[in-house]
Amino acid sequence: MTRPRVLALVVVWLVVAAGISGVVWAVISRTGSELVDAQQPLVATTGTVPATPTRPALRPSTSPSSGAGATAPASQTPGTPTPPDRDGAPSGGTATEAPAAREGTWQGAGGVVTASCSGRAVRLVSAQPADGYRAKVGDGSSEALEVEFEGGEDEGGSVTVVARCVAGAPAFAVERERD
């Protein structure tokens, strides 16, 4: 082979390799972004929520609750005075003027429930079923939130979690039913 022909083959090979690499990179990038989107926690919805193979990061808990789970403590207590301004004088008012929503998390055999309380009103933040379970969110009132984790044949039952606001923070009650 002549030198120009070898050079032309090398250039063609480089162009083909670069093109294939670009296509592979685009496919991997798109697939990766779809997987990341699928791992986001499930948000408050009515109906059946399918199980996903991922586990959410859990907050550390300091106090036990009834059932197999625990409640995460809230970060601010209502009635706490606001910090003083620069000259040391109180900046006026207390934190009770606009009560902050407080979150709590329950974790057990069926999955994870995170709820938020604002006064006596409870709101679902997320319901993440464990592997082999699916979550059903009830159509309850703003004073009680019900999430049922239905297990498949291998799990042998369901777990019902009811959240209510007690002293401005979520409190969880758990009932396990066997099939």
PDB file of N, CA and C in Angstrom, residues 67-69 106-112 129-131 133 149 158-159:
ATOM      1  N   GLY A  67     -44.997   0.300  66.735  1.00  0.00           N
ATOM      2  CA  GLY A  67     -44.765  -0.487  65.530  1.00  0.00           C
ATOM      3  C   GLY A  67     -43.290  -0.720  65.308  1.00  0.00           C
ATOM      4  N   ALA A  68     -42.957  -1.020  64.058  1.00  0.00           N
ATOM      5  CA  ALA A  68     -41.588  -1.403  63.734  1.00  0.00           C
ATOM      6  C   ALA A  68     -40.752  -0.226  63.271  1.00  0.00           C
ATOM      7  N   GLY A  69     -41.242   0.999  63.393  1.00  0.00           N
ATOM      8  CA  GLY A  69     -40.518   2.137  62.843  1.00  0.00           C
ATOM      9  C   GLY A  69     -40.104   3.134  63.887  1.00  0.00           C
ATOM     10  N   TRP A 106     -41.572   7.365  59.298  1.00  0.00           N
ATOM     11  CA  TRP A 106     -41.774   6.022  59.836  1.00  0.00           C
ATOM     12  C   TRP A 106     -41.154   5.059  58.843  1.00  0.00           C
ATOM     13  N   GLN A 107     -40.445   4.052  59.364  1.00  0.00           N
ATOM     14  CA  GLN A 107     -39.881   3.012  58.507  1.00  0.00           C
ATOM     15  C   GLN A 107     -40.215   1.664  59.116  1.00  0.00           C
ATOM     16  N   GLY A 108     -40.660   0.742  58.278  1.00  0.00           N
ATOM     17  CA  GLY A 108     -40.986  -0.591  58.753  1.00  0.00           C
ATOM     18  C   GLY A 108     -40.913  -1.600  57.629  1.00  0.00           C
ATOM     19  N   ALA A 109     -41.521  -2.767  57.855  1.00  0.00           N
ATOM     20  CA  ALA A 109     -41.442  -3.868  56.899  1.00  0.00           C
ATOM     21  C   ALA A 109     -42.010  -3.498  55.534  1.00  0.00           C
ATOM     22  N   GLY A 110     -43.060  -2.688  55.482  1.00  0.00           N
ATOM     23  CA  GLY A 110     -43.696  -2.360  54.214  1.00  0.00           C
ATOM     24  C   GLY A 110     -43.034  -1.258  53.430  1.00  0.00           C
ATOM     25  N   GLY A 111     -42.276  -0.398  54.104  1.00  0.00           N
ATOM     26  CA  GLY A 111     -41.637   0.710  53.404  1.00  0.00           C
ATOM     27  C   GLY A 111     -41.378   1.883  54.318  1.00  0.00           C
ATOM     28  N   VAL A 112     -41.414   3.080  53.746  1.00  0.00           N
ATOM     29  CA  VAL A 112     -41.107   4.313  54.468  1.00  0.00           C
ATOM     30  C   VAL A 112     -42.196   5.336  54.172  1.00  0.00           C
ATOM     31  N   PRO A 129     -42.587   2.293  49.000  1.00  0.00           N
ATOM     32  CA  PRO A 129     -42.760   0.886  49.370  1.00  0.00           C
ATOM     33  C   PRO A 129     -41.442   0.122  49.314  1.00  0.00           C
ATOM     34  N   ALA A 130     -41.319  -0.880  50.172  1.00  0.00           N
ATOM     35  CA  ALA A 130     -40.158  -1.775  50.153  1.00  0.00           C
ATOM     36  C   ALA A 130     -40.313  -2.747  48.981  1.00  0.00           C
ATOM     37  N   ASP A 131     -39.248  -3.451  48.661  1.00  0.00           N
ATOM     38  CA  ASP A 131     -39.305  -4.444  47.589  1.00  0.00           C
ATOM     39  C   ASP A 131     -40.395  -5.468  47.896  1.00  0.00           C
ATOM     40  N   TYR A 133     -43.603  -4.855  47.897  1.00  0.00           N
ATOM     41  CA  TYR A 133     -44.804  -4.185  48.396  1.00  0.00           C
ATOM     42  C   TYR A 133     -45.228  -3.110  47.405  1.00  0.00           C
ATOM     43  N   PHE A 149     -49.366  -0.497  52.855  1.00  0.00           N
ATOM     44  CA  PHE A 149     -48.367  -1.214  52.071  1.00  0.00           C
ATOM     45  C   PHE A 149     -48.871  -2.638  51.910  1.00  0.00           C
ATOM     46  N   SER A 158     -50.255  -7.192  54.834  1.00  0.00           N
ATOM     47  CA  SER A 158     -50.142  -5.768  54.552  1.00  0.00           C
ATOM     48  C   SER A 158     -49.847  -5.019  55.840  1.00  0.00           C
ATOM     49  N   VAL A 159     -49.326  -3.824  55.681  1.00  0.00           N
ATOM     50  CA  VAL A 159     -49.011  -2.949  56.804  1.00  0.00           C
ATOM     51  C   VAL A 159     -49.737  -1.638  56.555  1.00  0.00           C
TER      52      VAL A 159
END
